[in-house]
PDB file of C-alpha atoms in Angstrom:
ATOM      1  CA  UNK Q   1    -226.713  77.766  60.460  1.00 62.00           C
ATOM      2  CA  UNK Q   2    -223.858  78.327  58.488  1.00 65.00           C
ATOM      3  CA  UNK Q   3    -223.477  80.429  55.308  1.00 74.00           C
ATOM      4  CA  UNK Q   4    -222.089  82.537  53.015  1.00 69.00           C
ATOM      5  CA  UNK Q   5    -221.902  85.473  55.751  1.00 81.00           C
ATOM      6  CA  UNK Q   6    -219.087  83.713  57.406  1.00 87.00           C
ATOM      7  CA  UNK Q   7    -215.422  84.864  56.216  1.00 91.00           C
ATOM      8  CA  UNK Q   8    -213.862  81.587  55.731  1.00 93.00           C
ATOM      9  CA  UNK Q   9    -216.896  80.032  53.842  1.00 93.00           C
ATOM     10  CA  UNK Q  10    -216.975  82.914  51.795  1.00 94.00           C
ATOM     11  CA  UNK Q  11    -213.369  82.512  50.816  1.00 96.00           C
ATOM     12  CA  UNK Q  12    -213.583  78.713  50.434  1.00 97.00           C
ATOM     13  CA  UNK Q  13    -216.610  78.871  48.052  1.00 96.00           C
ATOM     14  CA  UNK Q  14    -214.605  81.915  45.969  1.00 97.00           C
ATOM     15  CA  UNK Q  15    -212.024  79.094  45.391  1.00 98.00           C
ATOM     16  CA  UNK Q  16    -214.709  76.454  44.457  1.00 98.00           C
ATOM     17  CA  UNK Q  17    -216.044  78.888  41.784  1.00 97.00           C
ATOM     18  CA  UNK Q  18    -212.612  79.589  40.502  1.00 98.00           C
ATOM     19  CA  UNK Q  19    -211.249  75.574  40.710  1.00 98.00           C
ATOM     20  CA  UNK Q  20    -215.091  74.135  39.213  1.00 97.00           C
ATOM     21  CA  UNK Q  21    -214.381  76.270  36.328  1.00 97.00           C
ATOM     22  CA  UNK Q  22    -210.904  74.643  35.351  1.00 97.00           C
ATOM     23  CA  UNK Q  23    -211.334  72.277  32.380  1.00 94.00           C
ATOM     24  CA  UNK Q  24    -208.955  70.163  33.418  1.00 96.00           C
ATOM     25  CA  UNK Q  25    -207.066  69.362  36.970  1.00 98.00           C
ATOM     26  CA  UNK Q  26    -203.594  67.992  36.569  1.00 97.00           C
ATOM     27  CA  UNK Q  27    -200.852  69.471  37.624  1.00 97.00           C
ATOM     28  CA  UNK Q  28    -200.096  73.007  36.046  1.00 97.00           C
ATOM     29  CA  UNK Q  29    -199.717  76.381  37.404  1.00 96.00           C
ATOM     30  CA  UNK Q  30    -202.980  77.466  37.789  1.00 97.00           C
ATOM     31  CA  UNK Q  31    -204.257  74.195  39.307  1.00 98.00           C
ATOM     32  CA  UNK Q  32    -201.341  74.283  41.896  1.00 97.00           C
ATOM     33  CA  UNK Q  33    -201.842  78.239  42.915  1.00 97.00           C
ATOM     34  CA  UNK Q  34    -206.000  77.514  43.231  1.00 98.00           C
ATOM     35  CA  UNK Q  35    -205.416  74.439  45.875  1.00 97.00           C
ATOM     36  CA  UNK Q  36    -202.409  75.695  47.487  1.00 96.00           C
ATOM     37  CA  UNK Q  37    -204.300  78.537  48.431  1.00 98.00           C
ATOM     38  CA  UNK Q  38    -207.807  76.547  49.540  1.00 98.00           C
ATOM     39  CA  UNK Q  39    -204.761  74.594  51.324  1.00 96.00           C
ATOM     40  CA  UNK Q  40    -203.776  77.349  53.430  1.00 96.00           C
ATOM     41  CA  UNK Q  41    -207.646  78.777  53.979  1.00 96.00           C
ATOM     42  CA  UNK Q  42    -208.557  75.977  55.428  1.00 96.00           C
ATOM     43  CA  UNK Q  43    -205.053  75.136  57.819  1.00 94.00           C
ATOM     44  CA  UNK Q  44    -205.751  77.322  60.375  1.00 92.00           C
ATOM     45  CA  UNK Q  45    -207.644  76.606  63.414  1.00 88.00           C
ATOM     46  CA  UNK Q  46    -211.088  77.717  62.840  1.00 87.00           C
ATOM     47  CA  UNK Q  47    -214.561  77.113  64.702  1.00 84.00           C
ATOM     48  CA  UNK Q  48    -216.774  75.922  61.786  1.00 85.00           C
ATOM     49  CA  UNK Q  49    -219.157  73.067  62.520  1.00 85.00           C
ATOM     50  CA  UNK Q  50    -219.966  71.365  59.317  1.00 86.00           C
ATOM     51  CA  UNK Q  51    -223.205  69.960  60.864  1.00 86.00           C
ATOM     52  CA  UNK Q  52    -224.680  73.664  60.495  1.00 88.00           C
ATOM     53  CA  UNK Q  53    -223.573  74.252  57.297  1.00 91.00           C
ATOM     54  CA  UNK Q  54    -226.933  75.408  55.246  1.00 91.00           C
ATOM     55  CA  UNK Q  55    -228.137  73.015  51.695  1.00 91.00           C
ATOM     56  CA  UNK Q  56    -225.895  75.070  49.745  1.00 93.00           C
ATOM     57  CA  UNK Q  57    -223.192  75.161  51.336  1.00 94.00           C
ATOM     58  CA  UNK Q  58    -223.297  71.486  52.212  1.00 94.00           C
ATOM     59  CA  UNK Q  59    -222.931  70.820  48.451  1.00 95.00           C
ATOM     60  CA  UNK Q  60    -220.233  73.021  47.732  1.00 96.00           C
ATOM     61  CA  UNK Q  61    -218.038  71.425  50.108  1.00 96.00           C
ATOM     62  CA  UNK Q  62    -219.470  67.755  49.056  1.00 95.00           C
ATOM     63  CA  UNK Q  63    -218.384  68.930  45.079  1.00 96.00           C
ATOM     64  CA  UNK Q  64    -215.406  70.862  46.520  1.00 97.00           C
ATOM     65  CA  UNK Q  65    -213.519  67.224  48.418  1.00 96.00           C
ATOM     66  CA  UNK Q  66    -214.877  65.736  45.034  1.00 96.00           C
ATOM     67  CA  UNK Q  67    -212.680  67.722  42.873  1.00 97.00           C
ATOM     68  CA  UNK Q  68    -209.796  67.557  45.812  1.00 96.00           C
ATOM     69  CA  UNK Q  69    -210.284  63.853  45.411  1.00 95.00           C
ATOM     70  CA  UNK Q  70    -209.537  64.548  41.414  1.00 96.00           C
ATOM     71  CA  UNK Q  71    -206.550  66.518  41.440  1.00 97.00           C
ATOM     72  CA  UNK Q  72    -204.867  64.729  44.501  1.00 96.00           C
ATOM     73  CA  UNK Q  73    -205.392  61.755  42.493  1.00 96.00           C
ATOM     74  CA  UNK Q  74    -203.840  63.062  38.930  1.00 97.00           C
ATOM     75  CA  UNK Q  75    -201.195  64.516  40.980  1.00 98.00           C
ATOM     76  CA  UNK Q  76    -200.084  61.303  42.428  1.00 98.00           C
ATOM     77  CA  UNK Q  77    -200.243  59.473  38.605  1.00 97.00           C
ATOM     78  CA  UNK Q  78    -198.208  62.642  37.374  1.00 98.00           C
ATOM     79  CA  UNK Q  79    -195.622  61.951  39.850  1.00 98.00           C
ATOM     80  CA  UNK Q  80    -195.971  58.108  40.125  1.00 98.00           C
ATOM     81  CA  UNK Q  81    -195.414  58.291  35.944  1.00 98.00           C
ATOM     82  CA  UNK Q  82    -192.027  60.410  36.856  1.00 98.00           C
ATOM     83  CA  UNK Q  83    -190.949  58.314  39.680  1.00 98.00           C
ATOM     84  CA  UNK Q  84    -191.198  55.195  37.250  1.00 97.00           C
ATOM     85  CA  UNK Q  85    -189.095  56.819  34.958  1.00 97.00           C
ATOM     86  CA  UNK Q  86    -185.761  56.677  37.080  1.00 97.00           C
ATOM     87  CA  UNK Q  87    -184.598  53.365  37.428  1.00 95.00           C
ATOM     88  CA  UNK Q  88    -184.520  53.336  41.204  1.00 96.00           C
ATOM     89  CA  UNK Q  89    -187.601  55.582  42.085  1.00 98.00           C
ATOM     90  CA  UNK Q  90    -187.602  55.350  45.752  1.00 97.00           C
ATOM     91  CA  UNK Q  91    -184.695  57.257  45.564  1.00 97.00           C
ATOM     92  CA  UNK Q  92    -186.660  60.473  44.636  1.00 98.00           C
ATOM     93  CA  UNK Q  93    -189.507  60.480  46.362  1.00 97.00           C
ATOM     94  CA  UNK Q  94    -188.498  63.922  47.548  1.00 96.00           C
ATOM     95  CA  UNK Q  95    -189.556  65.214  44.231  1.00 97.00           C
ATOM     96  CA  UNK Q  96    -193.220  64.823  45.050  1.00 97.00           C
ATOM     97  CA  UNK Q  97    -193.896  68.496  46.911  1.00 94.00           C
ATOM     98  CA  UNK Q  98    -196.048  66.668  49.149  1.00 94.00           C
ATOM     99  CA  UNK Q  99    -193.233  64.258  50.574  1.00 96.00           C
ATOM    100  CA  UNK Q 100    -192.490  65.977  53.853  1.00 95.00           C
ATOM    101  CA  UNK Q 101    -196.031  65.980  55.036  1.00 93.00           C
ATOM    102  CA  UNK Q 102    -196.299  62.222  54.131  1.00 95.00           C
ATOM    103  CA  UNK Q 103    -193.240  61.824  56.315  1.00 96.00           C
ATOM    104  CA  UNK Q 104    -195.086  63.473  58.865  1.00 96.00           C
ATOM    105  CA  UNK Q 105    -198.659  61.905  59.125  1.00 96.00           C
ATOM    106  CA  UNK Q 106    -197.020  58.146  58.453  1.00 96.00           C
ATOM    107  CA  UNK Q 107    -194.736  58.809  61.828  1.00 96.00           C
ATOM    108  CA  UNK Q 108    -197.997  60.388  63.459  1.00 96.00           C
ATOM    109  CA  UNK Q 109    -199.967  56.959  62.665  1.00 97.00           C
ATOM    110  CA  UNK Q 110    -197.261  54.701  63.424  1.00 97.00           C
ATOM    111  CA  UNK Q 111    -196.920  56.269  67.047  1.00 97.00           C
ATOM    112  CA  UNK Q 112    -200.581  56.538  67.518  1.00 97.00           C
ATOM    113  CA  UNK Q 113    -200.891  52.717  66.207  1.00 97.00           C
ATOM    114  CA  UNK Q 114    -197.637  51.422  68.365  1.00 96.00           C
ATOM    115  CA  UNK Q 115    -199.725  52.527  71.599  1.00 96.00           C
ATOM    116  CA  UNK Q 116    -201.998  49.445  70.475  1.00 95.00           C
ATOM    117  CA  UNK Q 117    -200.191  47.179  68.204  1.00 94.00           C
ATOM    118  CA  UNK Q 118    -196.686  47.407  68.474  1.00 87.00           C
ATOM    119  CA  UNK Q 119    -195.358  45.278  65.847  1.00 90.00           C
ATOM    120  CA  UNK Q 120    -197.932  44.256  63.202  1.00 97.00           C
ATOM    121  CA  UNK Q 121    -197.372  41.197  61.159  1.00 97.00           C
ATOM    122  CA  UNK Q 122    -199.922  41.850  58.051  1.00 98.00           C
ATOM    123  CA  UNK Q 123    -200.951  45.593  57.048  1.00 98.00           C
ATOM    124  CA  UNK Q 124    -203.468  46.650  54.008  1.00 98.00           C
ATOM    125  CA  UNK Q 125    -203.683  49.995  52.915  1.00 98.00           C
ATOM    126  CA  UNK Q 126    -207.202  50.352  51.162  1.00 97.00           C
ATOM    127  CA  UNK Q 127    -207.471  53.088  48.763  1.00 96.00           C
ATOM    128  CA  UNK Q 128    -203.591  52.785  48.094  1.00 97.00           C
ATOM    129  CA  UNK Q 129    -203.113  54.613  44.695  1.00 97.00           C
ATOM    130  CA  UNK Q 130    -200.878  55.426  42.160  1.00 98.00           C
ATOM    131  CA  UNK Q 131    -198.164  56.506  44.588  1.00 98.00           C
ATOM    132  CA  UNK Q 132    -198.324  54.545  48.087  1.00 97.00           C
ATOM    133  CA  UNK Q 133    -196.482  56.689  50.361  1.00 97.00           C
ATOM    134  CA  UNK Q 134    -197.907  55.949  53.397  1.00 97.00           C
ATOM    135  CA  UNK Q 135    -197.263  52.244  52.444  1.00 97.00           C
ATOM    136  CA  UNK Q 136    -193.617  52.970  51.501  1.00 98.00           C
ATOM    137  CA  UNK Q 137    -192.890  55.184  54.027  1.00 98.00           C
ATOM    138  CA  UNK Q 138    -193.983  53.039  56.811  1.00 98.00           C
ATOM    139  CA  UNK Q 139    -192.328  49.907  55.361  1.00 98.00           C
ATOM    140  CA  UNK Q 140    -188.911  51.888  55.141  1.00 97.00           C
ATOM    141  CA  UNK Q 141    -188.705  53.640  58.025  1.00 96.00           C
ATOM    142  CA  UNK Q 142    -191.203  52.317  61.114  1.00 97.00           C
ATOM    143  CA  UNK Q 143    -192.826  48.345  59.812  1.00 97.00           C
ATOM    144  CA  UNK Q 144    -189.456  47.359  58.526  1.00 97.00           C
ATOM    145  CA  UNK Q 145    -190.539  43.367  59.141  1.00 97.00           C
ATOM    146  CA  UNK Q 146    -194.367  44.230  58.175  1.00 98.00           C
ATOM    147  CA  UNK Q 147    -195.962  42.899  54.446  1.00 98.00           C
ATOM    148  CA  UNK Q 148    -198.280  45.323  53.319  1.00 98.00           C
ATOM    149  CA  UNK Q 149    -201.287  44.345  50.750  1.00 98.00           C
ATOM    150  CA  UNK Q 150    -202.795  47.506  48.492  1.00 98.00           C
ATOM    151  CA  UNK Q 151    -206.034  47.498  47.732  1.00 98.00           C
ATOM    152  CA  UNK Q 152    -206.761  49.543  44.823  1.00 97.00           C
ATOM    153  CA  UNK Q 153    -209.748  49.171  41.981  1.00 96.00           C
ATOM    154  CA  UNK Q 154    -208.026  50.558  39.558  1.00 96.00           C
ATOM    155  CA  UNK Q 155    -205.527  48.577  37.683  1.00 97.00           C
ATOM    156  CA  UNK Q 156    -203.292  51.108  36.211  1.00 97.00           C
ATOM    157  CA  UNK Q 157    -202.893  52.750  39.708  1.00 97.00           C
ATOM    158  CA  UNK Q 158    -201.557  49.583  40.955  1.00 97.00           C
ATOM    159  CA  UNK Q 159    -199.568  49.052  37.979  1.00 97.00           C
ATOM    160  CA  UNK Q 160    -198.021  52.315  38.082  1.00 98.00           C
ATOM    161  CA  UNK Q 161    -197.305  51.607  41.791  1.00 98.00           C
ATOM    162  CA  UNK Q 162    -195.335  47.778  41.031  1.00 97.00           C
ATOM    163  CA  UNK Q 163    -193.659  49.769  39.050  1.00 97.00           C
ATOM    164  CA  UNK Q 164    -192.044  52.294  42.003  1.00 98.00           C
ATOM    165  CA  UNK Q 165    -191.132  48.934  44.427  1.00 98.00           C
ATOM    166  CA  UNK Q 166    -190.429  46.590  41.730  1.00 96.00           C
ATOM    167  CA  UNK Q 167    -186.581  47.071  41.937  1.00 94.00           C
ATOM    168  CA  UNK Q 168    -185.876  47.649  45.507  1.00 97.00           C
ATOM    169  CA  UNK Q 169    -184.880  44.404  47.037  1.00 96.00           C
ATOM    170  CA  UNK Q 170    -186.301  44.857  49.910  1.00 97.00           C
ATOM    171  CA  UNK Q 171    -189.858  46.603  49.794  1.00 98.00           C
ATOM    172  CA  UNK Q 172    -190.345  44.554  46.321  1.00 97.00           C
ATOM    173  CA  UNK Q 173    -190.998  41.507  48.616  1.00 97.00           C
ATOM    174  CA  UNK Q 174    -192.909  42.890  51.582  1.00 98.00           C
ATOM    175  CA  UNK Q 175    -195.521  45.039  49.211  1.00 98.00           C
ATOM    176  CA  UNK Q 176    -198.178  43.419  47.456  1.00 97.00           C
ATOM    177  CA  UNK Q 177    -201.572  44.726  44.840  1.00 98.00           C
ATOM    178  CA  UNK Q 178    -204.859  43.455  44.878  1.00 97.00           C
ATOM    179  CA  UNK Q 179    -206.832  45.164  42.014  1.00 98.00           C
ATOM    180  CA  UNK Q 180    -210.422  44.804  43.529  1.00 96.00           C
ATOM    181  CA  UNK Q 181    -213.144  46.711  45.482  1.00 96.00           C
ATOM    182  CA  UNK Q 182    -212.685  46.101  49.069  1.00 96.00           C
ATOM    183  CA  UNK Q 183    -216.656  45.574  49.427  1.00 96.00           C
ATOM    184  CA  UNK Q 184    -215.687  42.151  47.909  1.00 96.00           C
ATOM    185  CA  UNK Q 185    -212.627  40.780  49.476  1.00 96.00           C
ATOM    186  CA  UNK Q 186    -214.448  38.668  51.848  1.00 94.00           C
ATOM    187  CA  UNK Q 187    -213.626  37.615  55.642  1.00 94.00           C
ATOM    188  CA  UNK Q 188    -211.189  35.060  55.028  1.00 94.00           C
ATOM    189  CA  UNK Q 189    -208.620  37.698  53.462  1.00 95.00           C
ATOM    190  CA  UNK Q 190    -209.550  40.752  55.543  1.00 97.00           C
ATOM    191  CA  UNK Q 191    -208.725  38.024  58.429  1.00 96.00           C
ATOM    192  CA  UNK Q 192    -205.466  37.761  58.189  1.00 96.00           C
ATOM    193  CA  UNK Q 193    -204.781  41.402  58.603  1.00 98.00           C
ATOM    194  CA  UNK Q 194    -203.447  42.771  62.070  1.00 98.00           C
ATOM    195  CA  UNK Q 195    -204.125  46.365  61.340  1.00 98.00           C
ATOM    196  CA  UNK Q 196    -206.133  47.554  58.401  1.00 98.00           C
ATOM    197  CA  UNK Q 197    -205.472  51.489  56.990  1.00 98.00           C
ATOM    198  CA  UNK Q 198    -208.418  53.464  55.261  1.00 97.00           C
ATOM    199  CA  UNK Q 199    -207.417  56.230  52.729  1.00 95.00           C
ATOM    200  CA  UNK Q 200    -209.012  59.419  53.419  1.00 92.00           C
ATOM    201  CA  UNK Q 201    -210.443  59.464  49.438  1.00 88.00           C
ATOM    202  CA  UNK Q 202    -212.246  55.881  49.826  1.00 93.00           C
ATOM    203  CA  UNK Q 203    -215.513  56.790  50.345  1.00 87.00           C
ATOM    204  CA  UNK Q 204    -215.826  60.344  49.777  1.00 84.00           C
ATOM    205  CA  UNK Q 205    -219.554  60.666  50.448  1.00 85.00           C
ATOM    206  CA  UNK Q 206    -219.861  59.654  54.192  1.00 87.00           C
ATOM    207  CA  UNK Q 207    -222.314  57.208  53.731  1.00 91.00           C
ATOM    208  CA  UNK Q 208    -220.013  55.290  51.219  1.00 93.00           C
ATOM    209  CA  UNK Q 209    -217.200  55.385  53.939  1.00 94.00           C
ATOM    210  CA  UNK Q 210    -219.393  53.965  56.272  1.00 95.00           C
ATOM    211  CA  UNK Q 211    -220.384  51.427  54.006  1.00 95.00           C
ATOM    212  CA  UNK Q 212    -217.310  50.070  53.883  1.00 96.00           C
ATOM    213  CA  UNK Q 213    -216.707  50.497  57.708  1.00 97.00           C
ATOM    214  CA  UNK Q 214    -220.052  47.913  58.308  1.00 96.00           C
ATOM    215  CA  UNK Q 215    -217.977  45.510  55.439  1.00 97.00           C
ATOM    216  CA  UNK Q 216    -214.677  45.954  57.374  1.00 97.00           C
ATOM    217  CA  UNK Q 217    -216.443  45.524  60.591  1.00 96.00           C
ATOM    218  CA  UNK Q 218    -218.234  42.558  60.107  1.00 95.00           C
ATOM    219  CA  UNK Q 219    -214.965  40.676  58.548  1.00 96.00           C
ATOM    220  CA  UNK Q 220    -212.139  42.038  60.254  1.00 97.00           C
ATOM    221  CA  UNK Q 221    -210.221  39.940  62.911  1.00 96.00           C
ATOM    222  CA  UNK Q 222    -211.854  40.429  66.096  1.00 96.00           C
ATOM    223  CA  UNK Q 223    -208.892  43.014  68.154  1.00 96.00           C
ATOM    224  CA  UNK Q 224    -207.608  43.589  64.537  1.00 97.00           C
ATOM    225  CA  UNK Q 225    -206.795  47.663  64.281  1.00 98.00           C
ATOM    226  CA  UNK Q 226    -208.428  49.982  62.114  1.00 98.00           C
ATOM    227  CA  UNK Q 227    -206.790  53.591  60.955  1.00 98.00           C
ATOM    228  CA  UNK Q 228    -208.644  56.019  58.951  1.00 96.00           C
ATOM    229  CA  UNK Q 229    -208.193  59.908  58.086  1.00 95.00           C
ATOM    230  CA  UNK Q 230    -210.618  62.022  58.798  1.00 95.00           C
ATOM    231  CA  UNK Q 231    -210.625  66.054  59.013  1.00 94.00           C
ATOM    232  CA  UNK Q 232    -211.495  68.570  61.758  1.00 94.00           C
ATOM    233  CA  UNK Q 233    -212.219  72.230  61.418  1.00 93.00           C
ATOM    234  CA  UNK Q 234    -212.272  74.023  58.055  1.00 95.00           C
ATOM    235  CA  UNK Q 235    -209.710  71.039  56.928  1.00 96.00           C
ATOM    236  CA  UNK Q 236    -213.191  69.489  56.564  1.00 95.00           C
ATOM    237  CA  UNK Q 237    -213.685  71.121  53.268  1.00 96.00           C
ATOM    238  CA  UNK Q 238    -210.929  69.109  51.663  1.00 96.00           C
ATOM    239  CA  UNK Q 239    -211.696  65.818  53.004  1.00 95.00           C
ATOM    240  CA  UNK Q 240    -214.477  63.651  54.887  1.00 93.00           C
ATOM    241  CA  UNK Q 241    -215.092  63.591  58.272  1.00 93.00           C
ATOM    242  CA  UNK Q 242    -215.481  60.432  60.488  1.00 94.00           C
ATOM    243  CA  UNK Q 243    -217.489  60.821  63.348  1.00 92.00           C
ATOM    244  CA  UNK Q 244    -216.645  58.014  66.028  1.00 92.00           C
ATOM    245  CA  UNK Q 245    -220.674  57.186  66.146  1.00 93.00           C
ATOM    246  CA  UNK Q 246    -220.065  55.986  62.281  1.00 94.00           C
ATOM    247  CA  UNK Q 247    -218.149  53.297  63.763  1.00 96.00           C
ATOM    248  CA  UNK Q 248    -220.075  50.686  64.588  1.00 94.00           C
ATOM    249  CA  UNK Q 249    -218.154  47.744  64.887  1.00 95.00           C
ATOM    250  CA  UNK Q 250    -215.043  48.948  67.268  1.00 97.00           C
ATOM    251  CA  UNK Q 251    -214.170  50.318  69.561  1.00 96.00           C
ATOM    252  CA  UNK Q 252    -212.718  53.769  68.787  1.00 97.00           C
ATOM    253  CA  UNK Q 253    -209.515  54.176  70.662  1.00 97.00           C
ATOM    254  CA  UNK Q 254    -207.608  57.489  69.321  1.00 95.00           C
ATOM    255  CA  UNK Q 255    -208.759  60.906  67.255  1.00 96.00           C
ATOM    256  CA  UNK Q 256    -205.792  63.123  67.343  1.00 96.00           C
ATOM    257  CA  UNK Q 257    -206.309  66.498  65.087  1.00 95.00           C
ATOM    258  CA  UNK Q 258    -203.336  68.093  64.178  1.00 94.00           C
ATOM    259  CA  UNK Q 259    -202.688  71.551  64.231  1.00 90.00           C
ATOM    260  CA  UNK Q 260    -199.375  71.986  61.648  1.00 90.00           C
ATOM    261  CA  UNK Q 261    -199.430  71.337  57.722  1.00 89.00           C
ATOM    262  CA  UNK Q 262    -200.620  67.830  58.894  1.00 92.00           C
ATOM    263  CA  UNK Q 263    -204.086  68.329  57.120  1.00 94.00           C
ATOM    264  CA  UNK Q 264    -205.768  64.927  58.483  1.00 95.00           C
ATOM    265  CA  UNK Q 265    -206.839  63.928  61.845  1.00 96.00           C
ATOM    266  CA  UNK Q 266    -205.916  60.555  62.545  1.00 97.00           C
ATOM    267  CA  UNK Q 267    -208.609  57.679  64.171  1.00 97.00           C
ATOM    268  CA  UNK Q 268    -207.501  54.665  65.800  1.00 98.00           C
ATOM    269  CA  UNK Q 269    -209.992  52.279  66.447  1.00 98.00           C
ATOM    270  CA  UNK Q 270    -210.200  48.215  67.289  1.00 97.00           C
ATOM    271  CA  UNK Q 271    -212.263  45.836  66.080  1.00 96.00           C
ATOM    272  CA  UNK Q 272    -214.844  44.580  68.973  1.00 89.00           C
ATOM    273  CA  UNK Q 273    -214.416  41.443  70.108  1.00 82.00           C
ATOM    274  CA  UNK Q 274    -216.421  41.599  73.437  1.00 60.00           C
ATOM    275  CA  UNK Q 275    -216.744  44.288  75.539  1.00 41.00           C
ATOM    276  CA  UNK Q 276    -214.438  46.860  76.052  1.00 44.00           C
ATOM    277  CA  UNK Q 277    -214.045  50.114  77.892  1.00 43.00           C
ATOM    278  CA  UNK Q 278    -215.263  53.577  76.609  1.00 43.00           C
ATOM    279  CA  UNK Q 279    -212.243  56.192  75.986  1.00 45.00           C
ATOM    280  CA  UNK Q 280    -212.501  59.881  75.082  1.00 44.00           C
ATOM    281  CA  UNK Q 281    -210.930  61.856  72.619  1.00 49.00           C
ATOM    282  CA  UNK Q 282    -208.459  64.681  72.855  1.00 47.00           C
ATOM    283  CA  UNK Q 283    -210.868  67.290  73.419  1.00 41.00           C
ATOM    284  CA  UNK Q 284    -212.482  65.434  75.918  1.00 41.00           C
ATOM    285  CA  UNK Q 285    -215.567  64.017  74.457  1.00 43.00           C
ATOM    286  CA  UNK Q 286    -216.800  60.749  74.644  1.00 42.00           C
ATOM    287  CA  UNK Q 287    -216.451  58.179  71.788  1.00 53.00           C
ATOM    288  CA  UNK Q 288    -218.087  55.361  70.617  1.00 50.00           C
ATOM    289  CA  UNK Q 289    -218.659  52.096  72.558  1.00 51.00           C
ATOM    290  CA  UNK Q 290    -219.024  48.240  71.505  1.00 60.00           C
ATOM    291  CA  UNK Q 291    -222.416  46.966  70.156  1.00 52.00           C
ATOM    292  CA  UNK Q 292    -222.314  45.332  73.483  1.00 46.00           C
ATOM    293  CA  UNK Q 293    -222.160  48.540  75.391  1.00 45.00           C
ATOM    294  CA  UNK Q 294    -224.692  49.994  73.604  1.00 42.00           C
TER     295      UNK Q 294
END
């Protein structure tokens, strides 16, 4: 079991005390200093298995991605509400601080993805935000022929996010925003989709991601790709972690875990048409098969 006596745990919940006790998370000094350094706790490689992790500590980290969930999401309207200010805001994306590492994990996905659908017709991005990066960045630079649909539930996320493509003649016509809860787009739009991206922050209690897993299973496109973010290590007290046996449904392909500023693993994963052969992941280990092969 896992606990307090543990150095990086110990640290980690130090900077839970200290971030639960801010009144208010945007963007500001002492908000940025408090997660930059959780940030950089949790980067390095370290041997923590969250499975052991005693009661308490289980709901530290379950509050702690919680409030990570919070501030990564009033950083991206802070930023999404400067963007929209300049009248062509793709122009200065570099001005998010975060911009590099978006660059990053969206060339990561797209060369993980390429080894198993090379040129996608129809993307959505669930979860997509105020500030679609991974969207944007992908369109620009790797899909350049690829429409992408957001999925978003809240309205003035995908407003403020119209607002950042809305003049750029080219991504202005490949990008569209659906304001609803995924759980109810139903099989005939999820259908049409060749490859199907889950943000890390949709489901941020693991039983809500894989609720929406069983709805994405049972109405994608059979062969249609699924990508999701997961974490690995101590980068699992920032973000949820997707097992491959919570994928019921495909067939899971890929899990690469970075080891740079790259803070997400990456899963690749098809939906099952019939059967299909069992793959391991990078460390060796086997992943999860078809309900066939079950």
């Amino acid at each position: 079991m896992v606990c307090l006596r543990d150095p990086l745990v110990q640290k980690v919940c130090e900077l839970y005390d200290e971030i639960s006790k801010l009144e208010n998370l945007s963007p500001s000094k002492e908000v940025d200093t408090l997660f930059t350094q959780l940030v950089a706790t949790c980067i390095p490689p370290y041997p923590v298995d969250i499975t052991r992790l005693c009661t308490k500590i289980k709901r530290i980290r379950n509050n702690l991605i919680r409030l990570c969930g919070q501030a990564e999401g009033l950083l991206e309207k802070h930023y999404s509400t400067l963007l929209g200010s300049f009248e062509n805001p793709l122009d200065h994306l570099n001005l998010f601080p975060y911009y590099s590492n978006y660059l990053k994990l969206s060339g990561l996905e797209f060369d993980l993805l390429s080894q198993h659908c090379s040129n996608p017709g129809r993307v959505a991005f669930v979860g997509s935000g105020p500030l679609p990066l991974t969207s944007i960045v992908l369109a620009s630079h790797h899909l350049t022929s690829t429409v992408f649909h957001n999925y978003d539930i809240d309205a003035s996320a995908n407003s403020m996010a119209m607002k950042l493509v809305e003049s750029h003649p080219d991504l202005s016509k490949r990008m569209e925003f659906h304001t609803t809860d995924i759980m109810d787009v139903s099989a005939a739009a999820l259908k049409d989709y060749d490859v199907v991206f889950l943000a890390a922050l949709v489901g941020m209690e693991i039983e809500e991601k894989i609720h929406v897993i069983k709805h994405l299973a049972k109405n994608m496109a059979p062969g249609a790709i699924l990508m999701l973010r997961s974490a690995h290590g101590a980068r699992a007290f920032l973000y949820p972690v997707v097992q491959p046996h919570d994928l019921q449904g495909f067939e899971v392909l890929t899990v690469y875990h970075p080891t740079d500023e790259v803070i997400n693993s990456v899963v690749v994963a098809r939906k099952c048409p019939k059967l299909m052969h069992s793959v391991v992941d990078q460390c060796g280990s086997p992943l999860s098969l078809c309900p066939e092969k079950l």
